[in-house]
mmCIF file of C-alpha atoms in Angstrom:
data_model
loop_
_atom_site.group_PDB
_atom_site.id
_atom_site.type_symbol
_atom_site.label_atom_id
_atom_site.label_comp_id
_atom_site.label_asym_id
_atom_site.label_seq_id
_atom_site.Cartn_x
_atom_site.Cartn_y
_atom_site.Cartn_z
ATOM 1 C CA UNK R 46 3.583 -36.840 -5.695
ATOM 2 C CA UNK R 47 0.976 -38.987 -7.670
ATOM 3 C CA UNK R 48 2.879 -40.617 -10.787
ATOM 4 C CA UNK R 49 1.874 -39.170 -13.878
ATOM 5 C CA UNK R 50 1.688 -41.728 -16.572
ATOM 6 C CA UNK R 51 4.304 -41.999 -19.739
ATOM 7 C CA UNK R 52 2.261 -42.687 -22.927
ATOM 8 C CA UNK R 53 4.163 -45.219 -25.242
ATOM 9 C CA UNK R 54 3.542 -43.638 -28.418
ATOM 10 C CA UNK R 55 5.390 -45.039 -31.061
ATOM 11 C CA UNK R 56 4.750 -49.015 -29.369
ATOM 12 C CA UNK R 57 1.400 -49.883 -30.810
ATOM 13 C CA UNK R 58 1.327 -48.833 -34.106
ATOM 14 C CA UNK R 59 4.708 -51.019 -34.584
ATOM 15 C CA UNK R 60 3.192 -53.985 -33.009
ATOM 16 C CA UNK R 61 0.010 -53.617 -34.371
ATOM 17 C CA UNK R 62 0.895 -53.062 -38.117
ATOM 18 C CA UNK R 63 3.271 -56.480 -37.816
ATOM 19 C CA UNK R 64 0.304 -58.787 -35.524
ATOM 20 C CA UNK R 65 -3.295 -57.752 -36.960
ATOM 21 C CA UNK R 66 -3.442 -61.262 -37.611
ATOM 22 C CA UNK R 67 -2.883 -62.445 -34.588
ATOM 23 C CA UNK R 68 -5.650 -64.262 -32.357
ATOM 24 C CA UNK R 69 -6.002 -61.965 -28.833
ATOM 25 C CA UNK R 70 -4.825 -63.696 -25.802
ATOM 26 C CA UNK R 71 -4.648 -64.001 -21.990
ATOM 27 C CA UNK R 72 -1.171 -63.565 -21.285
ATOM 28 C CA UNK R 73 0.850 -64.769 -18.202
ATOM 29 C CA UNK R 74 3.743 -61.514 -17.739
ATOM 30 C CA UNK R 75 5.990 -61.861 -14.981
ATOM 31 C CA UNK R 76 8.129 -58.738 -14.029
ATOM 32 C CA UNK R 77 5.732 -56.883 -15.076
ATOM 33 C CA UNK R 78 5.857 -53.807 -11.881
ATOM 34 C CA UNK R 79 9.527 -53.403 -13.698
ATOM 35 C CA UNK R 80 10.554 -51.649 -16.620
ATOM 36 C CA UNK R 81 10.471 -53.853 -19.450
ATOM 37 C CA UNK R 82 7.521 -56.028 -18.343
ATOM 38 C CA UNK R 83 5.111 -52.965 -17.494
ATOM 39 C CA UNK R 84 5.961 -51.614 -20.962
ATOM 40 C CA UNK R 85 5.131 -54.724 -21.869
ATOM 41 C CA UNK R 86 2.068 -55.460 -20.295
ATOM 42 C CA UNK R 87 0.584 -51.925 -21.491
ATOM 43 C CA UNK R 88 1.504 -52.977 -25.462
ATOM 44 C CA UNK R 89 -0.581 -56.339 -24.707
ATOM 45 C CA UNK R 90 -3.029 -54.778 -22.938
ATOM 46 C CA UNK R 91 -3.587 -51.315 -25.457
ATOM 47 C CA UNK R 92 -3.851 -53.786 -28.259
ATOM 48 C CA UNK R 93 -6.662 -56.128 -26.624
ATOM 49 C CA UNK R 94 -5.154 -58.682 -25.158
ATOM 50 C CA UNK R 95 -6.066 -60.122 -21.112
ATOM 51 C CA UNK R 96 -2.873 -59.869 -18.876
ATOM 52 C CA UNK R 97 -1.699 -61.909 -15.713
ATOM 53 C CA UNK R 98 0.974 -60.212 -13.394
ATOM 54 C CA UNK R 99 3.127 -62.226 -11.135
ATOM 55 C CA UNK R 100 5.647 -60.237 -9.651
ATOM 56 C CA UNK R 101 7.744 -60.251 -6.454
ATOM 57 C CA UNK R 102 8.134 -56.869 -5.229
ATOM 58 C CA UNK R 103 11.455 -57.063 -4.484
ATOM 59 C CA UNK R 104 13.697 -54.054 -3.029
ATOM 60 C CA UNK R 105 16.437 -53.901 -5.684
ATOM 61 C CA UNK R 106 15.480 -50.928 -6.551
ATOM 62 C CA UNK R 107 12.720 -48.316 -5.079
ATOM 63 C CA UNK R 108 9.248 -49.949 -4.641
ATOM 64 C CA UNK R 109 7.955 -46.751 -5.347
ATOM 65 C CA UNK R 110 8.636 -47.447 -8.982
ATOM 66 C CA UNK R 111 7.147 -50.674 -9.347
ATOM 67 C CA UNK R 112 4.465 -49.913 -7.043
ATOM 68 C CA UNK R 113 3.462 -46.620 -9.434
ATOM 69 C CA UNK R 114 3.793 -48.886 -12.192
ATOM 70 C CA UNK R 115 1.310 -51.684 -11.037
ATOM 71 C CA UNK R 116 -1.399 -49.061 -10.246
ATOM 72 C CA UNK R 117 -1.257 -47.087 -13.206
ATOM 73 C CA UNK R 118 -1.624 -50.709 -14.993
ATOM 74 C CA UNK R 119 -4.807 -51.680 -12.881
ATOM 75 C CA UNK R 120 -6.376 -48.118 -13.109
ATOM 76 C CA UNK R 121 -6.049 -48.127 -16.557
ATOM 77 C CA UNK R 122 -7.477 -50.888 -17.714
ATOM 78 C CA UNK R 123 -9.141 -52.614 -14.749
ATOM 79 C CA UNK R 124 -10.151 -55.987 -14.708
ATOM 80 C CA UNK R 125 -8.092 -56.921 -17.625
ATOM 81 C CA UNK R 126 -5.336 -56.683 -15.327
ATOM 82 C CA UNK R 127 -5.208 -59.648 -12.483
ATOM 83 C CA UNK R 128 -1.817 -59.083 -10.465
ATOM 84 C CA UNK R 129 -0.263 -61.342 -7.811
ATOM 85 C CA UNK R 130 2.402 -60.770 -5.379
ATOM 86 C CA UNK R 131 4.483 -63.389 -4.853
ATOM 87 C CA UNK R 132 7.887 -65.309 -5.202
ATOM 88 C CA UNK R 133 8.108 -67.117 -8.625
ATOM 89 C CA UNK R 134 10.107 -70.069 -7.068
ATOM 90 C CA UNK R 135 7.038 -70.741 -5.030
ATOM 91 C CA UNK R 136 5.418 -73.807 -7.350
ATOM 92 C CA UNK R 137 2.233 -74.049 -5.498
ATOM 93 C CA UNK R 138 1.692 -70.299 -6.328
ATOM 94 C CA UNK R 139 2.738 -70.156 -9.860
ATOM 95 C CA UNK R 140 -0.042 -73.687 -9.810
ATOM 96 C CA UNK R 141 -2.632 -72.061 -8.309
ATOM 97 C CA UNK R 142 -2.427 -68.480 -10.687
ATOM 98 C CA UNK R 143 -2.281 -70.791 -13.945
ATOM 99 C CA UNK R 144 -5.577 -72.627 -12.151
ATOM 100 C CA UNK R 145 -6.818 -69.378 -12.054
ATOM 101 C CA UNK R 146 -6.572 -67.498 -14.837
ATOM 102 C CA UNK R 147 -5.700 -69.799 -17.709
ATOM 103 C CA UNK R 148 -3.672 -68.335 -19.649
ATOM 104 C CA UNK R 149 -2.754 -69.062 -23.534
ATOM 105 C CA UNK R 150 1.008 -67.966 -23.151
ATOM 106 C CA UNK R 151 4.099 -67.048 -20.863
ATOM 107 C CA UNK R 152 5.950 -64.135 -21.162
ATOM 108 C CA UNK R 153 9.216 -64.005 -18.419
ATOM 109 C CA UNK R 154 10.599 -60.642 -17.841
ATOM 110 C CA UNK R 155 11.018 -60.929 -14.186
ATOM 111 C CA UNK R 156 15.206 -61.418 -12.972
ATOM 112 C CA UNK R 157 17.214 -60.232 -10.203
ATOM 113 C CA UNK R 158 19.424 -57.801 -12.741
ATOM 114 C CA UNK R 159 22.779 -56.339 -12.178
ATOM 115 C CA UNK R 160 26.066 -57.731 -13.476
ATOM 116 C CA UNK R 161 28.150 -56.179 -10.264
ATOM 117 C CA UNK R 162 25.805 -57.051 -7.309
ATOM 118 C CA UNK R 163 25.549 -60.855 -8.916
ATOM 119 C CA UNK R 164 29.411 -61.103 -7.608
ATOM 120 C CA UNK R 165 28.780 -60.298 -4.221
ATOM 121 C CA UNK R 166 25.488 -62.473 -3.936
ATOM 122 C CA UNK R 167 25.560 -65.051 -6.374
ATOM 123 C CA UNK R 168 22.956 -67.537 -4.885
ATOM 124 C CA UNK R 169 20.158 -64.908 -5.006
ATOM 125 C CA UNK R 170 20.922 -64.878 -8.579
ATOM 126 C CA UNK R 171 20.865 -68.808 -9.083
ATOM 127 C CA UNK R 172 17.289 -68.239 -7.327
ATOM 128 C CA UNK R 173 15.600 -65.400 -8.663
ATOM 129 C CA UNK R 174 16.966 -66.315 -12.285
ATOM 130 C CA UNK R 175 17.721 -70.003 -12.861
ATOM 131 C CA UNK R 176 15.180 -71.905 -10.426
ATOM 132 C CA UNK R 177 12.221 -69.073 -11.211
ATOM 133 C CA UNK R 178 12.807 -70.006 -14.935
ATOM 134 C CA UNK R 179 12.773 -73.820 -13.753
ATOM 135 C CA UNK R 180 9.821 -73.652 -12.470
ATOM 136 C CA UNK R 181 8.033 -71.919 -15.031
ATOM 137 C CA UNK R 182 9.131 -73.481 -17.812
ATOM 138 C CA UNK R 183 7.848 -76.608 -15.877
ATOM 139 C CA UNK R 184 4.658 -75.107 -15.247
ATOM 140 C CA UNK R 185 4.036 -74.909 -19.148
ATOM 141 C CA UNK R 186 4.098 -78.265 -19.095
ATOM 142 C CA UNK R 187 1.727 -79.520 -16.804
ATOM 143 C CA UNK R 188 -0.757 -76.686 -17.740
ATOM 144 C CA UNK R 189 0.242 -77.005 -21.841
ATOM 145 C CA UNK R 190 0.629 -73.865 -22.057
ATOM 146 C CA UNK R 191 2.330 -73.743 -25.779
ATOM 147 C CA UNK R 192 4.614 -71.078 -26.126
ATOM 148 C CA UNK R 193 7.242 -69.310 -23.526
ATOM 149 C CA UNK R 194 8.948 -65.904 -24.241
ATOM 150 C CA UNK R 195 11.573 -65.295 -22.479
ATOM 151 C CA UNK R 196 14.527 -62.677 -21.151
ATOM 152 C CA UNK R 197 18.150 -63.212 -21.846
ATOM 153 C CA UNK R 198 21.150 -60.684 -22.086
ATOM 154 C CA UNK R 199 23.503 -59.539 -24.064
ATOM 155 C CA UNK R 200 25.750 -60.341 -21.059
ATOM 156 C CA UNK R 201 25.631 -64.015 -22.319
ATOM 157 C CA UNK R 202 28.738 -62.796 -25.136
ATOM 158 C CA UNK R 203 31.147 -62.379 -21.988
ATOM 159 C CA UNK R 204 34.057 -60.089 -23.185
ATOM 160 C CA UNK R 205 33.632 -60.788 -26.929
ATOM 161 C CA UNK R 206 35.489 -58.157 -28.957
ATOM 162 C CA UNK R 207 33.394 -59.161 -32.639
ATOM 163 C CA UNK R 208 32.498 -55.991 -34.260
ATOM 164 C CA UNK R 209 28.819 -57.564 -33.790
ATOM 165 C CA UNK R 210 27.644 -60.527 -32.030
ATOM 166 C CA UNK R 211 25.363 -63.139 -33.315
ATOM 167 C CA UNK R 212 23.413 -65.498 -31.931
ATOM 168 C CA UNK R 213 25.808 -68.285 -33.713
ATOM 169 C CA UNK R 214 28.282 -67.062 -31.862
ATOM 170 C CA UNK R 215 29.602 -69.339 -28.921
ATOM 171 C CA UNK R 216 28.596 -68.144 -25.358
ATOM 172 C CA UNK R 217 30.218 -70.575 -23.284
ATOM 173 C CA UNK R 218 32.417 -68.087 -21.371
ATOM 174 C CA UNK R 219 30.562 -65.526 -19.377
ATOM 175 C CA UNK R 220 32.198 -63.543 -16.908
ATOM 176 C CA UNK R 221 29.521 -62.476 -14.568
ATOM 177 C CA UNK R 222 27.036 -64.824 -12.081
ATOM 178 C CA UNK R 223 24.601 -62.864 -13.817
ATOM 179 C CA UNK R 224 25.543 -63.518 -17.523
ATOM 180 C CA UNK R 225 25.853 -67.068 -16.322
ATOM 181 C CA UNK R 226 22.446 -67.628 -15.079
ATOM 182 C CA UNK R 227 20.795 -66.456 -17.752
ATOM 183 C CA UNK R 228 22.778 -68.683 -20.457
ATOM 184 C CA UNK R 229 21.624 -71.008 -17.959
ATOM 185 C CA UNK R 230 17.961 -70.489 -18.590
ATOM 186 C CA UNK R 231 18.792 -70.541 -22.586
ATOM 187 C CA UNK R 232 19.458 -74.345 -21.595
ATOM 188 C CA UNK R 233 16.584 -75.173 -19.528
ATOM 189 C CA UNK R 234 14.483 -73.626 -22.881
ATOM 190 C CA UNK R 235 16.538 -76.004 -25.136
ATOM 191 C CA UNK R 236 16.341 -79.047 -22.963
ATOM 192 C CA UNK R 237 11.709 -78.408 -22.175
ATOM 193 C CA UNK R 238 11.553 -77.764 -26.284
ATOM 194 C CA UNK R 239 13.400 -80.654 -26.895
ATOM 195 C CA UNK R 240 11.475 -82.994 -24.036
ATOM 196 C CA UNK R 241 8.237 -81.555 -24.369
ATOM 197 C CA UNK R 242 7.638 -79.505 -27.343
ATOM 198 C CA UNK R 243 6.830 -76.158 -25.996
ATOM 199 C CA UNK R 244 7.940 -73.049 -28.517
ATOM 200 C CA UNK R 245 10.822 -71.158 -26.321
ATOM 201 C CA UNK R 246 12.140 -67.740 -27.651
ATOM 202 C CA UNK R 247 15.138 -66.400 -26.107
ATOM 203 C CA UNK R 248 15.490 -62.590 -26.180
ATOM 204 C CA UNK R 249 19.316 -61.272 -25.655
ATOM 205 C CA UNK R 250 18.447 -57.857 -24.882
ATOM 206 C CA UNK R 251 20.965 -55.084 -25.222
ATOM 207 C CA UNK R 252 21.593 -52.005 -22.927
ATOM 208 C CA UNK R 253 17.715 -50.856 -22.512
ATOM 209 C CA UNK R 254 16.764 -47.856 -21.432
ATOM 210 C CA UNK R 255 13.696 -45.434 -21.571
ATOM 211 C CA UNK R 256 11.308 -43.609 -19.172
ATOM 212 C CA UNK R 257 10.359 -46.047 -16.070
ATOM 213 C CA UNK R 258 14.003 -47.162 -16.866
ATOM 214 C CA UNK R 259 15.799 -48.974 -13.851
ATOM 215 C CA UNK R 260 17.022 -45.981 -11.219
ATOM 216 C CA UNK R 261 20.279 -48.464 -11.100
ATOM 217 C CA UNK R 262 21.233 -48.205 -14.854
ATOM 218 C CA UNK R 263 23.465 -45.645 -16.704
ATOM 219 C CA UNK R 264 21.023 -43.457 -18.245
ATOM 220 C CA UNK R 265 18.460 -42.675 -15.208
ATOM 221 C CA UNK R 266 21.818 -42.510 -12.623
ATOM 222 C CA UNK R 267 23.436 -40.400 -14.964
ATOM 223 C CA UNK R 268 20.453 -38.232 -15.659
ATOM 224 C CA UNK R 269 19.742 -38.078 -11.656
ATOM 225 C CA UNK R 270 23.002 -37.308 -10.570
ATOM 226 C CA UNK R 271 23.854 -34.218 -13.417
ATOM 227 C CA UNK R 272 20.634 -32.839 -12.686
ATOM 228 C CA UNK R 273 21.374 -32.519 -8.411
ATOM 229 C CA UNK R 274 25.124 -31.539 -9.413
ATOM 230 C CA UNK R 275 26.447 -34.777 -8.093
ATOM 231 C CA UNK R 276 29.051 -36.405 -9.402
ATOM 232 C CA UNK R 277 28.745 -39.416 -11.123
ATOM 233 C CA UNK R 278 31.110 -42.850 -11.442
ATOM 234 C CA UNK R 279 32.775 -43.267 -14.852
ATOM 235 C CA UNK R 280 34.802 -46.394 -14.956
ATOM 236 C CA UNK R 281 37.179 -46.749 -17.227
ATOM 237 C CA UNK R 282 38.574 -44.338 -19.750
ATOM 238 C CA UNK R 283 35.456 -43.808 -21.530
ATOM 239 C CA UNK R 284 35.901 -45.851 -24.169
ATOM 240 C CA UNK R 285 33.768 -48.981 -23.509
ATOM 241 C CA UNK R 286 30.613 -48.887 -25.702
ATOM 242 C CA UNK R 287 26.876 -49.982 -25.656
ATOM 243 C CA UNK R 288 24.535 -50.907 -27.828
ATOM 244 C CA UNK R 289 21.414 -48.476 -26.252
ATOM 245 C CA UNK R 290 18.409 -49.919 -27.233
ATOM 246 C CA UNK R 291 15.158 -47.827 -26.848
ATOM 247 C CA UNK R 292 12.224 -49.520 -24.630
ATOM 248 C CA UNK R 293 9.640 -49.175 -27.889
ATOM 249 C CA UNK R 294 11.825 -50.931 -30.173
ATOM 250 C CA UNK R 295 12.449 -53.901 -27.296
ATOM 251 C CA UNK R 296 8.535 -54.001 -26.391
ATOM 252 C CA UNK R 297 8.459 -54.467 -30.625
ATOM 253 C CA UNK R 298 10.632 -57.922 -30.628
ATOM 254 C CA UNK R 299 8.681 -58.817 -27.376
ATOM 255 C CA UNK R 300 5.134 -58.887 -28.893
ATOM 256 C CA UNK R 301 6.649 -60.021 -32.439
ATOM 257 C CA UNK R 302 8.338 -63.164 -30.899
ATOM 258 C CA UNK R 303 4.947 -64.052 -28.947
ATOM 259 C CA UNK R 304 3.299 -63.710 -32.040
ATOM 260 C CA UNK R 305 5.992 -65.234 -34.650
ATOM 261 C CA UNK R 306 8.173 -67.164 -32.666
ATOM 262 C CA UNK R 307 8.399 -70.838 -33.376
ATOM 263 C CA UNK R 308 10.113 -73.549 -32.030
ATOM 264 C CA UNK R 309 13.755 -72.859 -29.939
ATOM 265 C CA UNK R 310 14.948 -69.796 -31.055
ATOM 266 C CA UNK R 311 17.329 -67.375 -29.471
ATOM 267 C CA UNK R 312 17.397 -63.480 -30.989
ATOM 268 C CA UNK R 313 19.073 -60.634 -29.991
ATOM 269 C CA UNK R 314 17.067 -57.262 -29.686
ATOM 270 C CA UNK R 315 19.650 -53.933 -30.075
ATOM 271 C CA UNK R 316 20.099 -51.568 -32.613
ATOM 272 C CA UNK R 317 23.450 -52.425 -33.782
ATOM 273 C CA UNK R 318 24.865 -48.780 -33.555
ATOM 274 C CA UNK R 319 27.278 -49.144 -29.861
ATOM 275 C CA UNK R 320 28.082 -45.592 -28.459
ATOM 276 C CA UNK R 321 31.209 -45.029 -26.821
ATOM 277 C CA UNK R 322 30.653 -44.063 -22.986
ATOM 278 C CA UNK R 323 31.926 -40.223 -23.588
ATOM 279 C CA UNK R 324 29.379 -40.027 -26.193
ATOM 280 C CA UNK R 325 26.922 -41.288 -24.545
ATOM 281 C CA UNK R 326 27.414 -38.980 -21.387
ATOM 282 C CA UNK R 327 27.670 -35.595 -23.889
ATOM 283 C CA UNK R 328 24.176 -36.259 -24.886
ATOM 284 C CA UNK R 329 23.121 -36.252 -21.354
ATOM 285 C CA UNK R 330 24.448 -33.352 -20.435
ATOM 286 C CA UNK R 331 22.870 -31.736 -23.437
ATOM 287 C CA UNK R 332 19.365 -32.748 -22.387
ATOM 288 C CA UNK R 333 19.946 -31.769 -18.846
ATOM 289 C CA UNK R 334 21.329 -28.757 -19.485
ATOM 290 C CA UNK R 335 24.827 -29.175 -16.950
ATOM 291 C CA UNK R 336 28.009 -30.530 -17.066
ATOM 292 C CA UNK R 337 28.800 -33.610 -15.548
ATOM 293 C CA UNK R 338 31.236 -34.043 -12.458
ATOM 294 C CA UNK R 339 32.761 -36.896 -12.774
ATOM 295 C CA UNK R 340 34.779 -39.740 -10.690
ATOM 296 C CA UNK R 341 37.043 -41.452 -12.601
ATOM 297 C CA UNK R 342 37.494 -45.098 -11.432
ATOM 298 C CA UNK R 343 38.779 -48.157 -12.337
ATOM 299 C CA UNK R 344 36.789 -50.901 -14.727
ATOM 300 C CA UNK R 345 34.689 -53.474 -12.690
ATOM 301 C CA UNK R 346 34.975 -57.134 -12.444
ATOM 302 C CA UNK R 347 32.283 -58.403 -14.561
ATOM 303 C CA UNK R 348 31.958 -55.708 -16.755
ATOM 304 C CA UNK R 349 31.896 -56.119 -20.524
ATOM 305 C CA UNK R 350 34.428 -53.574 -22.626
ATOM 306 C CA UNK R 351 31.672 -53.265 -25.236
ATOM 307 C CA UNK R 352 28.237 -54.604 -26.976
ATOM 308 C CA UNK R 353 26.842 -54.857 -30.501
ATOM 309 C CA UNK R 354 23.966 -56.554 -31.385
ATOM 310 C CA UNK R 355 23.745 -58.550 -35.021
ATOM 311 C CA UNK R 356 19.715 -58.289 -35.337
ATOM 312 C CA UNK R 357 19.658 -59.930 -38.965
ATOM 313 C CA UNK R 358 18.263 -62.941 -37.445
ATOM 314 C CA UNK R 359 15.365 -61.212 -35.376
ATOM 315 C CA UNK R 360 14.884 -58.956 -38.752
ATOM 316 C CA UNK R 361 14.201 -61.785 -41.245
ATOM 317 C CA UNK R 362 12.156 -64.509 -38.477
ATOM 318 C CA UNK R 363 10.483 -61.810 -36.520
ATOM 319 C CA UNK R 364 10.096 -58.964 -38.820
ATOM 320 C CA UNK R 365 12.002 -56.759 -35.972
ATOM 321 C CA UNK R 366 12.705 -52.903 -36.980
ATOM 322 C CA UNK R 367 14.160 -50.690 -34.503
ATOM 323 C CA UNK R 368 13.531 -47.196 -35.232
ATOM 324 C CA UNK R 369 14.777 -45.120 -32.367
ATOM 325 C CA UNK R 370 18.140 -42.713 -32.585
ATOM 326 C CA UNK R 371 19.604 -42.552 -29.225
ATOM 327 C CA UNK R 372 19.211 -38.636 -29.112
ATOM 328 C CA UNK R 373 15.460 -39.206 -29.330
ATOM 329 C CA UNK R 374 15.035 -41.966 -26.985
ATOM 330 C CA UNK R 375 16.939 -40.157 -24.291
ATOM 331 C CA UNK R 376 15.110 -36.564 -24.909
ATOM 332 C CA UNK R 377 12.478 -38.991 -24.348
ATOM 333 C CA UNK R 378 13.778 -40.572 -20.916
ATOM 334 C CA UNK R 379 14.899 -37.032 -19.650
ATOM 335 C CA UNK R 380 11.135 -35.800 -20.045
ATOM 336 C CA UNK R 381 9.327 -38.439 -18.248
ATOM 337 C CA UNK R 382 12.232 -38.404 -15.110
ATOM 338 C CA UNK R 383 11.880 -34.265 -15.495
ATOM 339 C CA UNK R 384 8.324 -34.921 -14.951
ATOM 340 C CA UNK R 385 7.923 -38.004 -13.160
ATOM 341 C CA UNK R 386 10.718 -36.670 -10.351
ATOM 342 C CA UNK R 387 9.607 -32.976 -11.164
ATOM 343 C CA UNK R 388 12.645 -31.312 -12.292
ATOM 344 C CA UNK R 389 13.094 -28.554 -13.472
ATOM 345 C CA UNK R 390 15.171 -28.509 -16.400
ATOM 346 C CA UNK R 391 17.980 -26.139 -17.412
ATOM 347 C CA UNK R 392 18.425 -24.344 -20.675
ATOM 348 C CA UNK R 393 21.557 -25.153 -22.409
ATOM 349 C CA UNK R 394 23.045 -21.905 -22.911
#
């Protein structure tokens, strides 16, 4: 079936209130057939700005997805939209896009994701994440292109047990390929501010999650699998907690750091409110109207017993201001997948 579009309503009028000031730009998004980046893209895009797609199409998840993504981005607004396909360790294509399309900034939301598959294949993930960011960040400099936003994780805090982690905190002990490579690329942004003076803004996001979301994350899996009566994988007791973070509130820190961000900065974007995992799954089940079967299994190498984001930092530099309750962001997430995947829901009785 033909995609039917999820209107960001709450994005723009966030961004826009906080960057009125703000001169209008062409700006370089990689990632942006994924989740975060294509919410990102339209936010740039509904509030004037030029965007330039790079984006490698890879199979981690459904190509479907991305592919619905990238077209509703070019039928919407056109030739404001120049995409490329194409692998972002590939210098002579990242050279000959920047030729191209000149663009005033660099925001880089494209990874290979997944704290569990980075295990098995931990080269890919050295790759994708560390030698794309390489050769990016190195792009900036030989095209002087001034400022470079970037993705980290909260999986950089390893197994931390802090009621809340801040970005003082020391992140020298991850426990994942993937939570090392992108504490990695929070280095390589150090060492090209330091050497060459370009503005690099580290964003550590935290548990993310909306409609579009990744099929291979809790909330669409979990949504998925209650609403076809299959069961899905708990591991653990239940008691491991996340710090959800809506996609409008990230998309908010996204824009604000391109537009505020100065100099070598790291922030974390959450909420600062983690859920417990039984919690999390009740309001699920609410929305979808069933009860969840579930398989209980064992933790996972890798995985993180819980995460809290300390966003004082990104509040007084950035201005940031979450603003969505879990309940209402995943009401939100179960309506697009009801309609995106055209399910019917079922009334809670």
């Amino acid at each position: 079936m033909a995609p039917k579009p999820f209107e960001v309503t709450d994005v723009l009028a966030a961004v826009n209130a906080c960057t009125t000031a703000a001169a209008r730009r062409r700006v370089f998004v990689t990632g942006a057939a994924g989740f975060i980046g294509f919410h990102t893209a339209k936010a740039l895009l509904d509030r004037g700005d030029d965007v330039v797609i790079v984006d490698e199409m890879n199979d981690y998840y459904d190509v479907k997805l991305k592919q619905s993504n990238l077209d509703w981005l070019t039928t919407t607004y056109g030739d404001r939209v120049r995409v490329y396909i194409g692998d972002l360790c590939d210098q002579q294509l990242v050279r000959r896009v920047l030729k191209e399309t000149k663009p005033d900034s660099m925001v880089h939301l494209a990874a290979r994701a997944g704290v569990r598959p980075s295990i098995d294949n931990p080269l890919m993930y050295i790759q994708a994440n560390v030698v794309a960011t390489m050769v990016l960040l190195d792009a900036c400099r030989e095209f002087g292109i001034k400022k470079f936003v970037y993705a980290s994780s909260s999986s950089v805090y390893g197994g931390s047990m802090k009621e809340s982690f801040s970005e003082e905190d020391i992140v020298d002990f991850p426990v994942s390929p993937y939570a090392a490579t992108k504490k990695s690329c929070e280095l390589l942004a150090h060492t090209y501010h330091h050497l060459h003076g370009l503005d690099t803004i580290g964003l550590r996001f935290f548990t993310v999650y909306g409609p579009r979301g990744r099929p291979d994350m809790a909330p669409f899996k979990f949504m998925d699998r209650i609403a076809r009566d299959v069961a899905i994988d708990q591991y653990g007791d239940g008691s491991s907690s996340r710090d959800y973070t809506f996609i409008d509130d990230i998309v908010q820190g996204v824009v604000l750091s391109l537009d505020r961000g100065q100099g070598c900065e790291v922030f974390n974007l959450g909420r600062g409110t983690p859920v417990l995992l039984t919690d999390f799954i009740a309001i699920i089940e609410g929305l979808v109207g069933k009860k969840a079967k579930i398989n209980l299994l064992p933790d996972q190498p890798g995985d993180v017993p819980r995460t809290s984001a300390d966003i004082s930092k990104a509040e007084k530099l950035l201005g940031y201001k979450p603003t969505t309750p879990l309940e209402q962001g995943l009401a939100k997430t179960w309506e697009w997948y009801s309609e995106f995947y055209n399910v019917a829901p079922v009334m809670s009785p």
